[in-house]
Coordinates of C-alpha atoms in Angstrom, one line a residue:
M298 CA -50.0 -93.7 -45.0
R299 CA -48.0 -90.9 -43.3
S300 CA -44.8 -89.6 -44.7
S301 CA -42.6 -86.6 -43.7
R302 CA -40.4 -87.0 -46.7
M303 CA -40.8 -88.5 -50.2
F304 CA -38.1 -88.9 -52.9
T305 CA -38.6 -90.2 -56.4
A306 CA -35.8 -92.0 -58.1
V307 CA -34.9 -94.2 -61.1
D308 CA -32.7 -97.1 -60.2
S309 CA -30.2 -98.6 -62.6
H310 CA -27.1 -100.7 -62.6
T311 CA -23.9 -100.1 -64.5
E312 CA -22.1 -103.4 -65.2
G313 CA -23.4 -104.7 -61.9
M314 CA -23.1 -101.6 -59.7
P315 CA -26.3 -99.8 -58.7
T316 CA -27.0 -96.1 -59.2
R317 CA -30.2 -94.7 -57.6
V318 CA -30.8 -91.5 -59.7
V319 CA -32.8 -89.1 -57.5
T320 CA -35.1 -87.1 -59.7
G321 CA -37.4 -85.4 -57.1
G322 CA -38.1 -84.6 -53.5
L323 CA -35.0 -82.6 -52.7
G324 CA -35.2 -79.2 -54.5
V325 CA -32.2 -77.1 -55.5
I326 CA -29.2 -77.5 -53.3
P327 CA -27.5 -74.2 -52.3
G328 CA -24.2 -73.4 -54.0
A329 CA -22.7 -71.4 -56.8
T330 CA -20.9 -74.4 -58.2
M331 CA -21.6 -78.1 -58.1
N332 CA -18.7 -78.7 -55.7
E333 CA -20.2 -76.0 -53.4
K334 CA -23.5 -77.9 -53.6
R335 CA -21.7 -81.2 -52.7
L336 CA -20.0 -79.5 -49.7
H337 CA -23.4 -78.0 -48.6
F338 CA -25.1 -81.4 -49.0
M339 CA -22.4 -83.0 -46.9
E340 CA -22.8 -80.4 -44.1
H341 CA -26.5 -79.9 -44.0
L342 CA -28.3 -82.6 -46.0
D343 CA -26.4 -85.8 -45.3
D344 CA -29.4 -87.4 -43.6
I345 CA -30.9 -87.7 -47.1
R346 CA -27.9 -89.6 -48.3
L347 CA -28.1 -91.9 -45.3
L348 CA -31.8 -92.5 -45.7
L349 CA -31.5 -93.4 -49.4
M350 CA -28.2 -95.3 -49.4
N351 CA -28.2 -97.2 -46.1
E352 CA -30.3 -100.2 -45.2
P353 CA -33.3 -100.8 -45.2
R354 CA -33.9 -98.7 -48.4
G355 CA -30.4 -99.3 -49.7
H356 CA -27.6 -101.7 -48.8
A357 CA -23.9 -101.9 -47.9
A358 CA -22.7 -101.2 -51.5
M359 CA -25.4 -98.7 -52.5
S360 CA -24.6 -95.8 -54.8
G361 CA -26.6 -92.9 -56.2
A362 CA -26.8 -89.6 -57.9
V363 CA -28.9 -86.5 -57.2
L364 CA -29.9 -84.6 -60.3
Q365 CA -29.6 -80.8 -60.0
P366 CA -29.9 -77.8 -62.4
S367 CA -26.5 -77.1 -63.9
T368 CA -24.5 -74.2 -62.4
R369 CA -22.6 -73.6 -65.7
P370 CA -24.0 -72.6 -69.1
D371 CA -22.3 -75.4 -71.0
A372 CA -24.0 -78.3 -69.3
E373 CA -27.6 -79.6 -69.4
W374 CA -27.7 -81.2 -65.9
G375 CA -25.8 -81.1 -62.6
V376 CA -25.1 -84.1 -60.5
V377 CA -24.2 -84.7 -56.8
Y378 CA -22.9 -88.2 -56.2
I379 CA -23.9 -90.1 -53.1
E380 CA -23.1 -93.5 -51.7
V381 CA -22.7 -95.3 -48.4
S382 CA -19.1 -93.9 -48.1
G383 CA -20.2 -90.2 -48.6
C384 CA -20.4 -87.7 -51.4
L385 CA -17.9 -88.2 -54.2
P386 CA -16.6 -85.4 -56.5
M387 CA -17.1 -87.7 -59.5
C388 CA -18.3 -91.3 -60.1
G389 CA -17.8 -93.0 -63.4
H390 CA -20.3 -95.8 -63.1
G391 CA -22.8 -93.4 -61.6
T392 CA -22.4 -91.0 -64.6
I393 CA -23.0 -93.9 -67.0
G394 CA -26.1 -94.7 -65.0
V395 CA -27.3 -91.1 -65.0
A396 CA -26.8 -90.7 -68.8
T397 CA -28.7 -94.0 -69.4
V398 CA -31.6 -92.9 -67.1
L399 CA -31.8 -89.4 -68.8
V400 CA -32.1 -91.1 -72.2
E401 CA -34.4 -93.9 -71.2
T402 CA -36.8 -91.6 -69.3
G403 CA -36.8 -88.9 -72.0
M404 CA -35.4 -86.3 -69.6
V405 CA -33.1 -85.1 -72.5
E406 CA -33.8 -84.8 -76.2
V407 CA -32.8 -88.2 -77.6
V408 CA -30.8 -88.2 -80.8
E409 CA -29.8 -91.3 -82.7
P410 CA -27.2 -92.7 -83.1
V411 CA -25.5 -90.6 -80.4
T412 CA -27.0 -88.4 -77.7
T413 CA -24.5 -86.1 -76.1
I414 CA -25.1 -84.9 -72.6
R415 CA -22.9 -82.4 -70.8
L416 CA -22.9 -82.9 -67.1
D417 CA -21.8 -80.4 -64.4
T418 CA -20.1 -82.5 -61.7
P419 CA -18.3 -81.4 -58.5
A420 CA -15.0 -82.5 -60.2
G421 CA -15.7 -80.5 -63.4
L422 CA -17.4 -80.9 -66.8
V423 CA -18.0 -84.5 -67.9
I424 CA -19.3 -85.3 -71.3
A425 CA -21.5 -88.4 -71.8
R426 CA -22.0 -89.7 -75.3
V427 CA -24.8 -92.3 -75.3
A428 CA -25.1 -94.8 -78.2
V429 CA -28.8 -95.0 -78.9
S430 CA -30.7 -97.4 -81.2
N431 CA -34.5 -97.6 -81.4
G432 CA -34.7 -95.2 -78.5
H433 CA -32.6 -97.5 -76.2
A434 CA -29.4 -96.5 -74.5
D435 CA -27.0 -99.3 -75.6
S436 CA -23.8 -97.9 -74.1
V437 CA -22.2 -94.7 -72.7
T438 CA -18.8 -93.2 -73.3
I439 CA -17.9 -90.6 -70.7
E440 CA -15.1 -88.1 -71.3
N441 CA -13.8 -87.6 -67.7
V442 CA -12.1 -84.8 -65.9
P443 CA -8.2 -84.8 -66.1
A444 CA -6.5 -87.7 -64.4
Y445 CA -3.0 -87.6 -63.0
V446 CA -0.5 -89.4 -60.8
D447 CA 0.0 -87.9 -57.4
R448 CA 2.9 -90.2 -56.4
L449 CA 4.5 -93.1 -58.3
D450 CA 6.0 -96.1 -56.6
A451 CA 5.6 -94.8 -53.1
I452 CA 5.7 -96.9 -50.0
I453 CA 3.6 -96.9 -46.8
E454 CA 4.0 -98.6 -43.4
V455 CA 0.7 -100.4 -42.7
P456 CA 0.2 -101.9 -39.3
G457 CA -0.2 -105.7 -39.6
Y458 CA 1.0 -105.7 -43.2
G459 CA 4.4 -104.1 -43.2
T460 CA 5.9 -102.0 -45.9
I461 CA 3.4 -101.8 -48.9
P462 CA 4.4 -100.3 -52.3
Y463 CA 1.7 -98.3 -53.9
T464 CA 0.9 -95.6 -56.5
L465 CA -1.6 -92.9 -55.8
A466 CA -3.5 -91.4 -58.8
F467 CA -6.6 -89.2 -59.2
G468 CA -9.2 -90.1 -61.8
G469 CA -12.1 -88.2 -60.2
N470 CA -11.3 -89.6 -56.8
F471 CA -8.0 -90.6 -55.3
Y472 CA -7.0 -94.3 -55.8
A473 CA -4.1 -96.2 -54.2
M474 CA -3.1 -98.9 -56.6
V475 CA -1.5 -101.9 -54.9
D476 CA -0.4 -105.2 -56.4
L477 CA -2.6 -107.9 -54.6
D478 CA 0.5 -110.0 -54.2
S479 CA 1.9 -107.3 -51.9
V480 CA -0.6 -108.3 -49.2
S481 CA -0.2 -112.1 -50.0
L482 CA -3.8 -112.6 -51.0
P483 CA -5.2 -114.3 -54.1
F484 CA -7.6 -112.8 -56.6
D485 CA -10.4 -114.8 -55.2
R486 CA -13.9 -113.6 -54.0
T487 CA -13.9 -116.3 -51.3
R488 CA -11.1 -114.2 -49.7
Q489 CA -13.0 -110.9 -50.1
H490 CA -13.2 -110.1 -46.3
E491 CA -9.4 -110.4 -46.0
I492 CA -8.9 -108.3 -49.1
V493 CA -11.2 -105.5 -47.9
E494 CA -9.6 -105.5 -44.5
A495 CA -6.2 -105.0 -46.1
G496 CA -7.6 -102.2 -48.2
L497 CA -9.1 -100.4 -45.2
A498 CA -5.7 -100.7 -43.4
I499 CA -3.9 -99.2 -46.4
M500 CA -6.4 -96.3 -46.7
A501 CA -6.1 -95.5 -43.0
A502 CA -2.3 -95.5 -43.2
I503 CA -2.2 -93.2 -46.2
N504 CA -4.7 -90.8 -44.7
E505 CA -2.9 -90.7 -41.4
Q506 CA 0.7 -90.5 -42.7
D507 CA 0.5 -88.7 -46.0
A508 CA -3.1 -87.8 -47.0
P509 CA -3.5 -86.5 -50.6
R510 CA -5.1 -83.2 -51.5
H511 CA -6.4 -82.1 -54.9
P512 CA -5.0 -78.7 -55.8
Q513 CA -8.1 -77.4 -57.4
I514 CA -11.2 -79.2 -55.9
D515 CA -12.0 -78.1 -52.4
G516 CA -12.6 -80.9 -49.9
V517 CA -11.0 -83.7 -51.9
D518 CA -8.3 -84.6 -49.3
H519 CA -8.4 -88.3 -48.6
C520 CA -8.0 -91.8 -50.1
H521 CA -11.1 -94.0 -49.7
H522 CA -10.3 -96.5 -52.6
V523 CA -7.6 -99.2 -52.9
E524 CA -7.4 -100.8 -56.3
F525 CA -5.8 -104.2 -55.8
I526 CA -4.3 -105.2 -59.1
A527 CA -4.6 -108.9 -59.9
P528 CA -1.5 -111.0 -61.0
G529 CA -1.1 -111.1 -64.7
S530 CA -2.6 -107.7 -65.4
T531 CA -1.1 -105.7 -68.3
A532 CA -1.5 -102.3 -69.9
L533 CA -4.0 -103.8 -72.3
H534 CA -6.1 -105.8 -69.9
S535 CA -6.1 -105.4 -66.1
R536 CA -8.2 -107.1 -63.4
H537 CA -8.7 -105.7 -60.0
A538 CA -10.6 -105.8 -56.7
M539 CA -11.7 -102.3 -55.7
A540 CA -11.9 -102.0 -51.9
I541 CA -13.9 -98.9 -50.8
H542 CA -14.4 -97.2 -47.4
P543 CA -16.1 -98.2 -45.1
G544 CA -15.8 -101.8 -46.2
W545 CA -17.2 -102.9 -49.6
F546 CA -16.2 -103.6 -53.2
D547 CA -17.1 -101.9 -56.4
R548 CA -19.2 -104.3 -58.5
S549 CA -18.5 -102.4 -61.6
P550 CA -15.0 -101.9 -63.1
C551 CA -15.0 -98.4 -61.6
G552 CA -14.9 -95.5 -64.0
T553 CA -12.8 -93.1 -62.0
G554 CA -10.6 -96.0 -60.9
T555 CA -10.1 -97.0 -64.5
S556 CA -9.1 -93.4 -65.2
A557 CA -6.6 -93.4 -62.4
R558 CA -5.2 -96.7 -63.5
M559 CA -4.7 -95.4 -67.1
A560 CA -3.0 -92.3 -65.7
E561 CA -0.6 -94.6 -63.8
L562 CA 0.1 -96.7 -66.9
W563 CA 0.6 -93.6 -69.0
A564 CA 3.0 -92.1 -66.4
R565 CA 5.0 -95.4 -66.7
G566 CA 5.1 -95.1 -70.5
E567 CA 3.1 -98.4 -70.8
L568 CA -0.2 -97.0 -72.2
A569 CA -0.2 -94.7 -75.2
L570 CA -2.9 -92.2 -76.3
D571 CA -5.7 -93.6 -78.4
T572 CA -5.2 -97.2 -77.2
D573 CA -7.9 -99.4 -75.8
F574 CA -7.5 -100.5 -72.2
V575 CA -9.8 -103.1 -70.8
N576 CA -10.4 -102.9 -67.0
E577 CA -12.2 -105.9 -65.4
S578 CA -14.0 -105.9 -62.0
F579 CA -14.0 -108.4 -59.2
I580 CA -17.2 -109.9 -60.7
G581 CA -15.8 -110.0 -64.3
S582 CA -17.7 -107.0 -65.8
R583 CA -15.6 -104.7 -68.0
F584 CA -15.1 -101.1 -69.0
V585 CA -13.1 -100.0 -72.0
G586 CA -10.9 -97.0 -71.4
R587 CA -8.9 -94.7 -73.7
L588 CA -6.6 -91.7 -73.2
I589 CA -7.5 -89.1 -75.8
A590 CA -5.3 -86.1 -74.9
T591 CA -2.6 -84.8 -72.5
T592 CA -3.1 -81.7 -70.2
E593 CA -2.0 -80.4 -66.9
V594 CA -3.5 -80.1 -63.4
D595 CA -1.8 -77.3 -61.5
G596 CA 1.4 -77.9 -63.3
R597 CA 1.3 -81.7 -63.0
P598 CA 1.2 -83.8 -66.2
A599 CA -2.3 -85.2 -66.7
V600 CA -4.4 -87.0 -69.3
I601 CA -8.0 -86.9 -70.5
P602 CA -9.6 -90.4 -70.2
T603 CA -12.7 -91.8 -71.7
I604 CA -14.6 -94.8 -70.3
T605 CA -17.2 -96.9 -72.2
G606 CA -19.7 -99.1 -70.4
R607 CA -23.3 -100.1 -70.2
A608 CA -26.2 -99.5 -67.8
W609 CA -29.7 -100.8 -67.4
V610 CA -32.8 -99.3 -65.7
T611 CA -34.0 -101.6 -63.0
G612 CA -36.8 -99.8 -61.4
I613 CA -38.7 -96.6 -60.6
G614 CA -39.5 -95.8 -57.0
Q615 CA -40.8 -93.4 -54.4
Y616 CA -38.9 -93.6 -51.1
L617 CA -40.8 -92.5 -48.0
L618 CA -39.9 -91.6 -44.4
D619 CA -42.7 -92.3 -41.9
P620 CA -42.2 -89.9 -39.0
S621 CA -42.5 -92.9 -36.6
D622 CA -39.7 -94.8 -38.4
P623 CA -37.0 -95.7 -35.8
F624 CA -34.3 -95.6 -38.5
P625 CA -34.7 -92.2 -40.2
T626 CA -31.1 -92.3 -41.5
G627 CA -31.0 -96.1 -42.0
F628 CA -28.2 -98.2 -40.6
Q629 CA -25.0 -100.0 -41.7
F630 CA -24.6 -103.6 -40.7

């Protein structure tokens, strides 16, 4: 057996969405901060993301996280998030997966009933509190980076769809929140191809006409997520279909998307602090969110969200690259 590269990973899924937690084979990514590491990875190491996320080792909705030493003294581990769409500044379901893997593999000291893990992410410090019983990670509550509304009740001209009302909010990534009724489609997985096509058209229009830019995180300057809100959703229980570039759906309820949604509802005066908010995915899995404090992001009103969800370890693997493999960076189909 010949191999020019070998990576070790622990696979998990968070409420239906995979996280391949890369534990070895990469080394320390250059950079003084985790966001600098993310930007370096994007420019110089992206072939590794493509190898591990794309087919045939991954699939069209694959997601992962690369463990790194922390760059800050107040965190135990650093994380660079990878998926088929690129390298994210933050990933909620991925963080729940990472925390679960760290506990289940003993890579952190496990304390019952709660193991607290401080994670250095490209978007900032994220605290994961893992509920543990009999050594098992039962659930994870993450305290996310500040979430805020970038634009409320904006409109965008979308070729083929007309004028679309939307709200853009940041919860670790930028999310355009659009009522599904606005594109005249039902909340029905048999119509998923039409829904994702509408989402891609809306992303393209926003990025071409009025791209967002985070004021404090370098390189966060686009919208690759459209959160289509299902009819009947409220500030207590919301259902959505999360369309993601380059053309897939989040299987989980999306942690950073839940954070963005709560920031929107708070900005509207519909969601108070310390109130449970249930966010339901396209496959029916759920996260429970709460807003625990207010803050500011570069002078903008913002909130501190928490997200609670579950993850399960699904496998441990070694991923190889044979030097004769005709698909060294995989492929998308």
